[in-house]
Amino acid sequence: RKEVEQDPGPFNVPEGATVAFNCTYSNSASQSFFWYRQDCRKEPKLLMSVYSSGNEDGRFTAQLNRASQYISLLIRDSKLSDSATYLCVVNRDKLVFGAGTILRVKS
Amino acid sequence: DAGVIQSPRHEVTEMGQEVTLRCKPISGHNSLFWYRQTMMRGLELLIYFNNNVPIDDSGMPEDRFSAKMPNASFSTLKIQPSEPRDSAVYFCASSSRTDTDTQYFGPGTRLTVL
């Protein structure tokens, strides 16, 4: 079983839709949590950190449930430019990346 | 500010040849990471350095792989001899001591071993 599990997708959604990604992690010692975004043939870039209290950055909302070892990312009002692979990442003295969820936003 | 710089961006070589990948971290960052990304295995940490010292090389696949960081502004990842299964994108990333959670990735080196 992988330490960080994500649905690979692809999620195909129309512009303006709301889409949610989920991720589970197996190591309860994980200390901090993130979503990274990776565009096709580019490097991963930090999208946002994830806190138990939930955090929002514009159209993006991330949530952490430590008890269930579950992380989520919600994207509202999807834009074409949101098309990318979203990587769920946990930090337990080093970053461990999920395989990513592919999002395709269509006009 | 310059980001993480990697060279070469693309490398095509034949099986058995030596390959050297290079990385220059962001100035002032004290941690450097080498990752490998493939479709099958995703993004895997190979090795990381803190203050030029290798801390965790448990992700290095085998003895054919070696990494060095002779100073704070330069690191190499060497594969000798290379094999077709080493074909992947190799990323270097760096982070600062004031924000250890955020890693900044270079553009990657796309390696093809024929």
PDB file of C-alpha atoms in Angstrom:
ATOM      1  CA  ARG A   1       0.000   0.000   0.000  1.00  0.00           C
ATOM      2  CA  LYS A   2       1.352   3.450  -0.878  1.00  0.00           C
ATOM      3  CA  GLU A   3       1.964   5.874   1.958  1.00  0.00           C
ATOM      4  CA  VAL A   4      -0.053   8.614   0.217  1.00  0.00           C
ATOM      5  CA  GLU A   5      -3.002   7.519  -1.898  1.00  0.00           C
ATOM      6  CA  GLN A   6      -4.866   9.639  -4.424  1.00  0.00           C
ATOM      7  CA  ASP A   7      -7.455   8.949  -7.099  1.00  0.00           C
ATOM      8  CA  PRO A   8      -5.450   9.394 -10.324  1.00  0.00           C
ATOM      9  CA  GLY A   9      -8.471  10.695 -12.254  1.00  0.00           C
ATOM     10  CA  PRO A  10      -8.652  12.268 -14.730  1.00  0.00           C
ATOM     11  CA  PHE A  11     -11.387  14.553 -13.532  1.00  0.00           C
ATOM     12  CA  ASN A  12     -12.934  16.192 -16.581  1.00  0.00           C
ATOM     13  CA  VAL A  13     -15.043  19.203 -15.571  1.00  0.00           C
ATOM     14  CA  PRO A  14     -16.550  22.202 -17.371  1.00  0.00           C
ATOM     15  CA  GLU A  15     -15.409  25.720 -16.648  1.00  0.00           C
ATOM     16  CA  GLY A  16     -17.131  27.121 -13.602  1.00  0.00           C
ATOM     17  CA  ALA A  17     -17.612  23.755 -11.934  1.00  0.00           C
ATOM     18  CA  THR A  18     -16.633  22.900  -8.387  1.00  0.00           C
ATOM     19  CA  VAL A  19     -14.347  19.902  -8.036  1.00  0.00           C
ATOM     20  CA  ALA A  20     -12.951  18.121  -4.992  1.00  0.00           C
ATOM     21  CA  PHE A  21      -9.922  15.888  -4.618  1.00  0.00           C
ATOM     22  CA  ASN A  22      -9.238  13.573  -1.727  1.00  0.00           C
ATOM     23  CA  CYS A  23      -6.122  11.962  -0.394  1.00  0.00           C
ATOM     24  CA  THR A  24      -5.365   9.529   2.413  1.00  0.00           C
ATOM     25  CA  TYR A  25      -2.080   8.935   4.169  1.00  0.00           C
ATOM     26  CA  SER A  26      -1.001   5.952   6.223  1.00  0.00           C
ATOM     27  CA  ASN A  27       1.715   7.272   8.526  1.00  0.00           C
ATOM     28  CA  SER A  28       0.172   8.873  11.604  1.00  0.00           C
ATOM     29  CA  ALA A  29       3.539  10.457  12.390  1.00  0.00           C
ATOM     30  CA  SER A  30       3.156  12.786   9.422  1.00  0.00           C
ATOM     31  CA  GLN A  31       3.669  16.315  10.638  1.00  0.00           C
ATOM     32  CA  SER A  32       2.539  18.691   7.940  1.00  0.00           C
ATOM     33  CA  PHE A  33       0.558  18.517   4.756  1.00  0.00           C
ATOM     34  CA  PHE A  34       0.451  20.252   1.404  1.00  0.00           C
ATOM     35  CA  TRP A  35      -0.996  20.350  -2.063  1.00  0.00           C
ATOM     36  CA  TYR A  36       1.446  20.852  -4.914  1.00  0.00           C
ATOM     37  CA  ARG A  37       0.464  21.547  -8.506  1.00  0.00           C
ATOM     38  CA  GLN A  38       2.340  20.172 -11.504  1.00  0.00           C
ATOM     39  CA  ASP A  39       1.665  21.365 -15.031  1.00  0.00           C
ATOM     40  CA  CYS A  40       2.405  19.074 -17.946  1.00  0.00           C
ATOM     41  CA  ARG A  41       6.160  18.609 -18.391  1.00  0.00           C
ATOM     42  CA  LYS A  42       6.917  21.149 -15.655  1.00  0.00           C
ATOM     43  CA  GLU A  43       8.179  20.986 -12.094  1.00  0.00           C
ATOM     44  CA  PRO A  44       5.885  20.677  -9.057  1.00  0.00           C
ATOM     45  CA  LYS A  45       5.057  23.941  -7.281  1.00  0.00           C
ATOM     46  CA  LEU A  46       3.545  24.473  -3.858  1.00  0.00           C
ATOM     47  CA  LEU A  47      -0.136  25.331  -4.125  1.00  0.00           C
ATOM     48  CA  MET A  48      -1.023  25.568  -0.467  1.00  0.00           C
ATOM     49  CA  SER A  49      -0.445  24.153   2.977  1.00  0.00           C
ATOM     50  CA  VAL A  50      -3.182  22.213   4.717  1.00  0.00           C
ATOM     51  CA  TYR A  51      -4.244  22.776   8.320  1.00  0.00           C
ATOM     52  CA  SER A  52      -6.713  21.033  10.601  1.00  0.00           C
ATOM     53  CA  SER A  53      -8.682  24.248  10.872  1.00  0.00           C
ATOM     54  CA  GLY A  54      -8.974  24.381   7.091  1.00  0.00           C
ATOM     55  CA  ASN A  55      -7.549  27.099   4.959  1.00  0.00           C
ATOM     56  CA  GLU A  56      -8.710  29.003   1.939  1.00  0.00           C
ATOM     57  CA  ASP A  57      -6.814  30.800  -0.791  1.00  0.00           C
ATOM     58  CA  GLY A  58      -9.157  32.409  -3.254  1.00  0.00           C
ATOM     59  CA  ARG A  59     -11.042  29.667  -5.078  1.00  0.00           C
ATOM     60  CA  PHE A  60      -9.053  26.928  -3.324  1.00  0.00           C
ATOM     61  CA  THR A  61      -9.943  25.381   0.043  1.00  0.00           C
ATOM     62  CA  ALA A  62      -7.881  22.692   1.749  1.00  0.00           C
ATOM     63  CA  GLN A  63      -8.868  20.609   4.740  1.00  0.00           C
ATOM     64  CA  LEU A  64      -7.120  18.079   6.975  1.00  0.00           C
ATOM     65  CA  ASN A  65      -8.734  15.403   9.124  1.00  0.00           C
ATOM     66  CA  ARG A  66      -6.012  13.916  11.304  1.00  0.00           C
ATOM     67  CA  ALA A  67      -8.291  11.348  12.919  1.00  0.00           C
ATOM     68  CA  SER A  68      -9.196   9.883   9.536  1.00  0.00           C
ATOM     69  CA  GLN A  69      -5.798  10.659   7.994  1.00  0.00           C
ATOM     70  CA  TYR A  70      -7.544  12.365   5.142  1.00  0.00           C
ATOM     71  CA  ILE A  71      -6.745  15.528   3.166  1.00  0.00           C
ATOM     72  CA  SER A  72      -8.982  17.321   0.711  1.00  0.00           C
ATOM     73  CA  LEU A  73      -8.753  20.102  -1.859  1.00  0.00           C
ATOM     74  CA  LEU A  74     -11.795  21.943  -3.191  1.00  0.00           C
ATOM     75  CA  ILE A  75     -11.601  24.142  -6.273  1.00  0.00           C
ATOM     76  CA  ARG A  76     -14.536  26.446  -6.947  1.00  0.00           C
ATOM     77  CA  ASP A  77     -15.367  28.158 -10.234  1.00  0.00           C
ATOM     78  CA  SER A  78     -12.826  26.096 -12.182  1.00  0.00           C
ATOM     79  CA  LYS A  79     -10.774  27.868 -14.832  1.00  0.00           C
ATOM     80  CA  LEU A  80      -9.096  26.409 -17.897  1.00  0.00           C
ATOM     81  CA  SER A  81      -5.790  27.349 -16.276  1.00  0.00           C
ATOM     82  CA  ASP A  82      -6.536  25.028 -13.346  1.00  0.00           C
ATOM     83  CA  SER A  83      -5.865  22.056 -15.624  1.00  0.00           C
ATOM     84  CA  ALA A  84      -2.895  20.284 -14.056  1.00  0.00           C
ATOM     85  CA  THR A  85      -1.930  17.368 -11.833  1.00  0.00           C
ATOM     86  CA  TYR A  86      -2.517  17.972  -8.123  1.00  0.00           C
ATOM     87  CA  LEU A  87      -0.110  16.212  -5.792  1.00  0.00           C
ATOM     88  CA  CYS A  88      -0.992  15.462  -2.190  1.00  0.00           C
ATOM     89  CA  VAL A  89       2.117  15.699  -0.009  1.00  0.00           C
ATOM     90  CA  VAL A  90       2.859  14.781   3.595  1.00  0.00           C
ATOM     91  CA  ASN A  91       5.943  15.686   5.583  1.00  0.00           C
ATOM     92  CA  ARG A  92       7.393  13.161   8.029  1.00  0.00           C
ATOM     93  CA  ASP A  93      10.939  14.514   8.138  1.00  0.00           C
ATOM     94  CA  LYS A  94      10.890  14.398   4.372  1.00  0.00           C
ATOM     95  CA  LEU A  95       8.227  15.089   1.787  1.00  0.00           C
ATOM     96  CA  VAL A  96       6.290  12.075   0.537  1.00  0.00           C
ATOM     97  CA  PHE A  97       4.308  12.708  -2.639  1.00  0.00           C
ATOM     98  CA  GLY A  98       1.157  11.047  -3.810  1.00  0.00           C
ATOM     99  CA  ALA A  99       0.979   9.992  -7.446  1.00  0.00           C
ATOM    100  CA  GLY A 100      -1.277  12.916  -8.285  1.00  0.00           C
ATOM    101  CA  THR A 101      -4.790  13.576  -9.518  1.00  0.00           C
ATOM    102  CA  ILE A 102      -5.225  14.866 -13.059  1.00  0.00           C
ATOM    103  CA  LEU A 103      -7.701  17.705 -13.552  1.00  0.00           C
ATOM    104  CA  ARG A 104      -8.867  18.769 -16.997  1.00  0.00           C
ATOM    105  CA  VAL A 105     -11.107  21.808 -17.196  1.00  0.00           C
ATOM    106  CA  LYS A 106     -12.935  22.113 -20.516  1.00  0.00           C
ATOM    107  CA  SER A 107     -14.636  25.138 -22.071  1.00  0.00           C
TER     108      SER A 107
ATOM    109  CA  ASP B   1      15.800  35.924  -8.078  1.00  0.00           C
ATOM    110  CA  ALA B   2      17.027  32.876  -9.923  1.00  0.00           C
ATOM    111  CA  GLY B   3      15.283  29.682  -9.024  1.00  0.00           C
ATOM    112  CA  VAL B   4      16.842  26.256  -8.851  1.00  0.00           C
ATOM    113  CA  ILE B   5      18.952  25.666 -11.929  1.00  0.00           C
ATOM    114  CA  GLN B   6      19.445  22.234 -13.434  1.00  0.00           C
ATOM    115  CA  SER B   7      21.530  21.077 -16.347  1.00  0.00           C
ATOM    116  CA  PRO B   8      21.272  19.568 -18.804  1.00  0.00           C
ATOM    117  CA  ARG B   9      17.528  19.908 -19.437  1.00  0.00           C
ATOM    118  CA  HIS B  10      17.544  16.870 -21.688  1.00  0.00           C
ATOM    119  CA  GLU B  11      19.999  14.013 -21.904  1.00  0.00           C
ATOM    120  CA  VAL B  12      19.941  11.061 -24.277  1.00  0.00           C
ATOM    121  CA  THR B  13      22.588   8.442 -23.748  1.00  0.00           C
ATOM    122  CA  GLU B  14      23.276   4.819 -24.440  1.00  0.00           C
ATOM    123  CA  MET B  15      23.156   2.032 -21.919  1.00  0.00           C
ATOM    124  CA  GLY B  16      26.411   1.690 -20.040  1.00  0.00           C
ATOM    125  CA  GLN B  17      27.416   5.326 -20.328  1.00  0.00           C
ATOM    126  CA  GLU B  18      28.035   7.585 -17.355  1.00  0.00           C
ATOM    127  CA  VAL B  19      25.498  10.365 -16.806  1.00  0.00           C
ATOM    128  CA  THR B  20      26.035  13.418 -14.606  1.00  0.00           C
ATOM    129  CA  LEU B  21      23.172  15.703 -13.670  1.00  0.00           C
ATOM    130  CA  ARG B  22      23.857  19.099 -12.143  1.00  0.00           C
ATOM    131  CA  CYS B  23      21.975  21.369  -9.796  1.00  0.00           C
ATOM    132  CA  LYS B  24      22.436  24.839  -8.390  1.00  0.00           C
ATOM    133  CA  PRO B  25      20.060  25.510  -5.472  1.00  0.00           C
ATOM    134  CA  ILE B  26      18.548  28.868  -4.632  1.00  0.00           C
ATOM    135  CA  SER B  27      21.148  31.067  -2.979  1.00  0.00           C
ATOM    136  CA  GLY B  28      20.867  30.911   0.803  1.00  0.00           C
ATOM    137  CA  HIS B  29      18.959  27.643   0.887  1.00  0.00           C
ATOM    138  CA  ASN B  30      20.610  25.033   3.088  1.00  0.00           C
ATOM    139  CA  SER B  31      18.743  21.873   2.055  1.00  0.00           C
ATOM    140  CA  LEU B  32      18.922  20.201  -1.336  1.00  0.00           C
ATOM    141  CA  PHE B  33      16.871  17.279  -2.594  1.00  0.00           C
ATOM    142  CA  TRP B  34      17.141  14.977  -5.616  1.00  0.00           C
ATOM    143  CA  TYR B  35      13.927  13.364  -6.882  1.00  0.00           C
ATOM    144  CA  ARG B  36      13.098  11.017  -9.722  1.00  0.00           C
ATOM    145  CA  GLN B  37       9.702  10.996 -11.449  1.00  0.00           C
ATOM    146  CA  THR B  38       8.324   8.224 -13.638  1.00  0.00           C
ATOM    147  CA  MET B  39       4.823   7.355 -14.746  1.00  0.00           C
ATOM    148  CA  MET B  40       4.962   4.048 -12.890  1.00  0.00           C
ATOM    149  CA  ARG B  41       6.406   5.209  -9.558  1.00  0.00           C
ATOM    150  CA  GLY B  42       5.545   8.910  -9.399  1.00  0.00           C
ATOM    151  CA  LEU B  43       7.874  11.325  -7.619  1.00  0.00           C
ATOM    152  CA  GLU B  44      10.432   9.609  -5.405  1.00  0.00           C
ATOM    153  CA  LEU B  45      13.022  11.168  -3.136  1.00  0.00           C
ATOM    154  CA  LEU B  46      16.471   9.792  -3.910  1.00  0.00           C
ATOM    155  CA  ILE B  47      18.671  11.694  -1.465  1.00  0.00           C
ATOM    156  CA  TYR B  48      18.790  14.932   0.438  1.00  0.00           C
ATOM    157  CA  PHE B  49      21.523  17.124   1.861  1.00  0.00           C
ATOM    158  CA  ASN B  50      21.479  19.506   4.774  1.00  0.00           C
ATOM    159  CA  ASN B  51      24.317  22.034   4.902  1.00  0.00           C
ATOM    160  CA  ASN B  52      26.107  20.022   2.174  1.00  0.00           C
ATOM    161  CA  VAL B  53      25.969  16.806   4.235  1.00  0.00           C
ATOM    162  CA  PRO B  54      23.976  13.800   2.949  1.00  0.00           C
ATOM    163  CA  ILE B  55      21.241  13.088   5.496  1.00  0.00           C
ATOM    164  CA  ASP B  56      19.098  10.394   3.915  1.00  0.00           C
ATOM    165  CA  ASP B  57      20.107   8.379   0.863  1.00  0.00           C
ATOM    166  CA  SER B  58      17.682   5.526   1.455  1.00  0.00           C
ATOM    167  CA  GLY B  59      15.929   6.324  -1.802  1.00  0.00           C
ATOM    168  CA  MET B  60      19.016   5.834  -3.967  1.00  0.00           C
ATOM    169  CA  PRO B  61      18.136   2.795  -6.060  1.00  0.00           C
ATOM    170  CA  GLU B  62      21.494   1.066  -6.075  1.00  0.00           C
ATOM    171  CA  ASP B  63      25.244   1.545  -6.148  1.00  0.00           C
ATOM    172  CA  ARG B  64      25.134   2.816  -9.693  1.00  0.00           C
ATOM    173  CA  PHE B  65      23.747   6.068  -8.301  1.00  0.00           C
ATOM    174  CA  SER B  66      25.854   8.552  -6.363  1.00  0.00           C
ATOM    175  CA  ALA B  67      25.353  12.172  -5.327  1.00  0.00           C
ATOM    176  CA  LYS B  68      27.692  14.837  -4.075  1.00  0.00           C
ATOM    177  CA  MET B  69      27.392  18.362  -2.780  1.00  0.00           C
ATOM    178  CA  PRO B  70      30.890  19.831  -2.635  1.00  0.00           C
ATOM    179  CA  ASN B  71      29.628  23.299  -1.656  1.00  0.00           C
ATOM    180  CA  ALA B  72      26.442  25.174  -0.866  1.00  0.00           C
ATOM    181  CA  SER B  73      25.814  26.176  -4.469  1.00  0.00           C
ATOM    182  CA  PHE B  74      26.350  22.967  -6.406  1.00  0.00           C
ATOM    183  CA  SER B  75      25.330  19.325  -6.412  1.00  0.00           C
ATOM    184  CA  THR B  76      25.669  16.429  -8.830  1.00  0.00           C
ATOM    185  CA  LEU B  77      23.813  13.183  -9.310  1.00  0.00           C
ATOM    186  CA  LYS B  78      25.798  10.577 -11.193  1.00  0.00           C
ATOM    187  CA  ILE B  79      24.629   7.320 -12.730  1.00  0.00           C
ATOM    188  CA  GLN B  80      27.331   4.875 -13.760  1.00  0.00           C
ATOM    189  CA  PRO B  81      26.678   2.720 -15.694  1.00  0.00           C
ATOM    190  CA  SER B  82      23.283   3.908 -16.901  1.00  0.00           C
ATOM    191  CA  GLU B  83      20.489   1.486 -17.799  1.00  0.00           C
ATOM    192  CA  PRO B  84      17.247   1.956 -19.791  1.00  0.00           C
ATOM    193  CA  ARG B  85      15.193   1.680 -16.571  1.00  0.00           C
ATOM    194  CA  ASP B  86      16.915   4.845 -15.327  1.00  0.00           C
ATOM    195  CA  SER B  87      14.983   6.834 -17.941  1.00  0.00           C
ATOM    196  CA  ALA B  88      12.957   9.411 -16.006  1.00  0.00           C
ATOM    197  CA  VAL B  89      12.756  13.085 -15.126  1.00  0.00           C
ATOM    198  CA  TYR B  90      15.195  13.983 -12.365  1.00  0.00           C
ATOM    199  CA  PHE B  91      14.291  17.016 -10.259  1.00  0.00           C
ATOM    200  CA  CYS B  92      16.440  18.935  -7.857  1.00  0.00           C
ATOM    201  CA  ALA B  93      14.761  21.016  -5.148  1.00  0.00           C
ATOM    202  CA  SER B  94      15.959  23.268  -2.354  1.00  0.00           C
ATOM    203  CA  SER B  95      14.535  24.749   0.820  1.00  0.00           C
ATOM    204  CA  SER B  96      15.623  27.278   3.406  1.00  0.00           C
ATOM    205  CA  ARG B  97      16.137  26.812   7.133  1.00  0.00           C
ATOM    206  CA  THR B  98      13.412  29.357   7.857  1.00  0.00           C
ATOM    207  CA  ASP B  99      10.800  27.487   5.793  1.00  0.00           C
ATOM    208  CA  THR B 100      11.709  23.827   5.704  1.00  0.00           C
ATOM    209  CA  ASP B 101       8.238  22.826   4.527  1.00  0.00           C
ATOM    210  CA  THR B 102       8.426  24.618   1.190  1.00  0.00           C
ATOM    211  CA  GLN B 103      10.587  23.075  -1.486  1.00  0.00           C
ATOM    212  CA  TYR B 104      11.389  24.900  -4.700  1.00  0.00           C
ATOM    213  CA  PHE B 105      11.912  22.614  -7.648  1.00  0.00           C
ATOM    214  CA  GLY B 106      14.146  23.083 -10.642  1.00  0.00           C
ATOM    215  CA  PRO B 107      12.827  22.490 -14.159  1.00  0.00           C
ATOM    216  CA  GLY B 108      14.157  18.928 -14.183  1.00  0.00           C
ATOM    217  CA  THR B 109      16.438  16.881 -16.415  1.00  0.00           C
ATOM    218  CA  ARG B 110      14.668  14.517 -18.787  1.00  0.00           C
ATOM    219  CA  LEU B 111      16.944  11.481 -19.103  1.00  0.00           C
ATOM    220  CA  THR B 112      16.545   8.860 -21.799  1.00  0.00           C
ATOM    221  CA  VAL B 113      18.810   5.832 -21.740  1.00  0.00           C
ATOM    222  CA  LEU B 114      18.675   3.828 -24.958  1.00  0.00           C
TER     223      LEU B 114
END
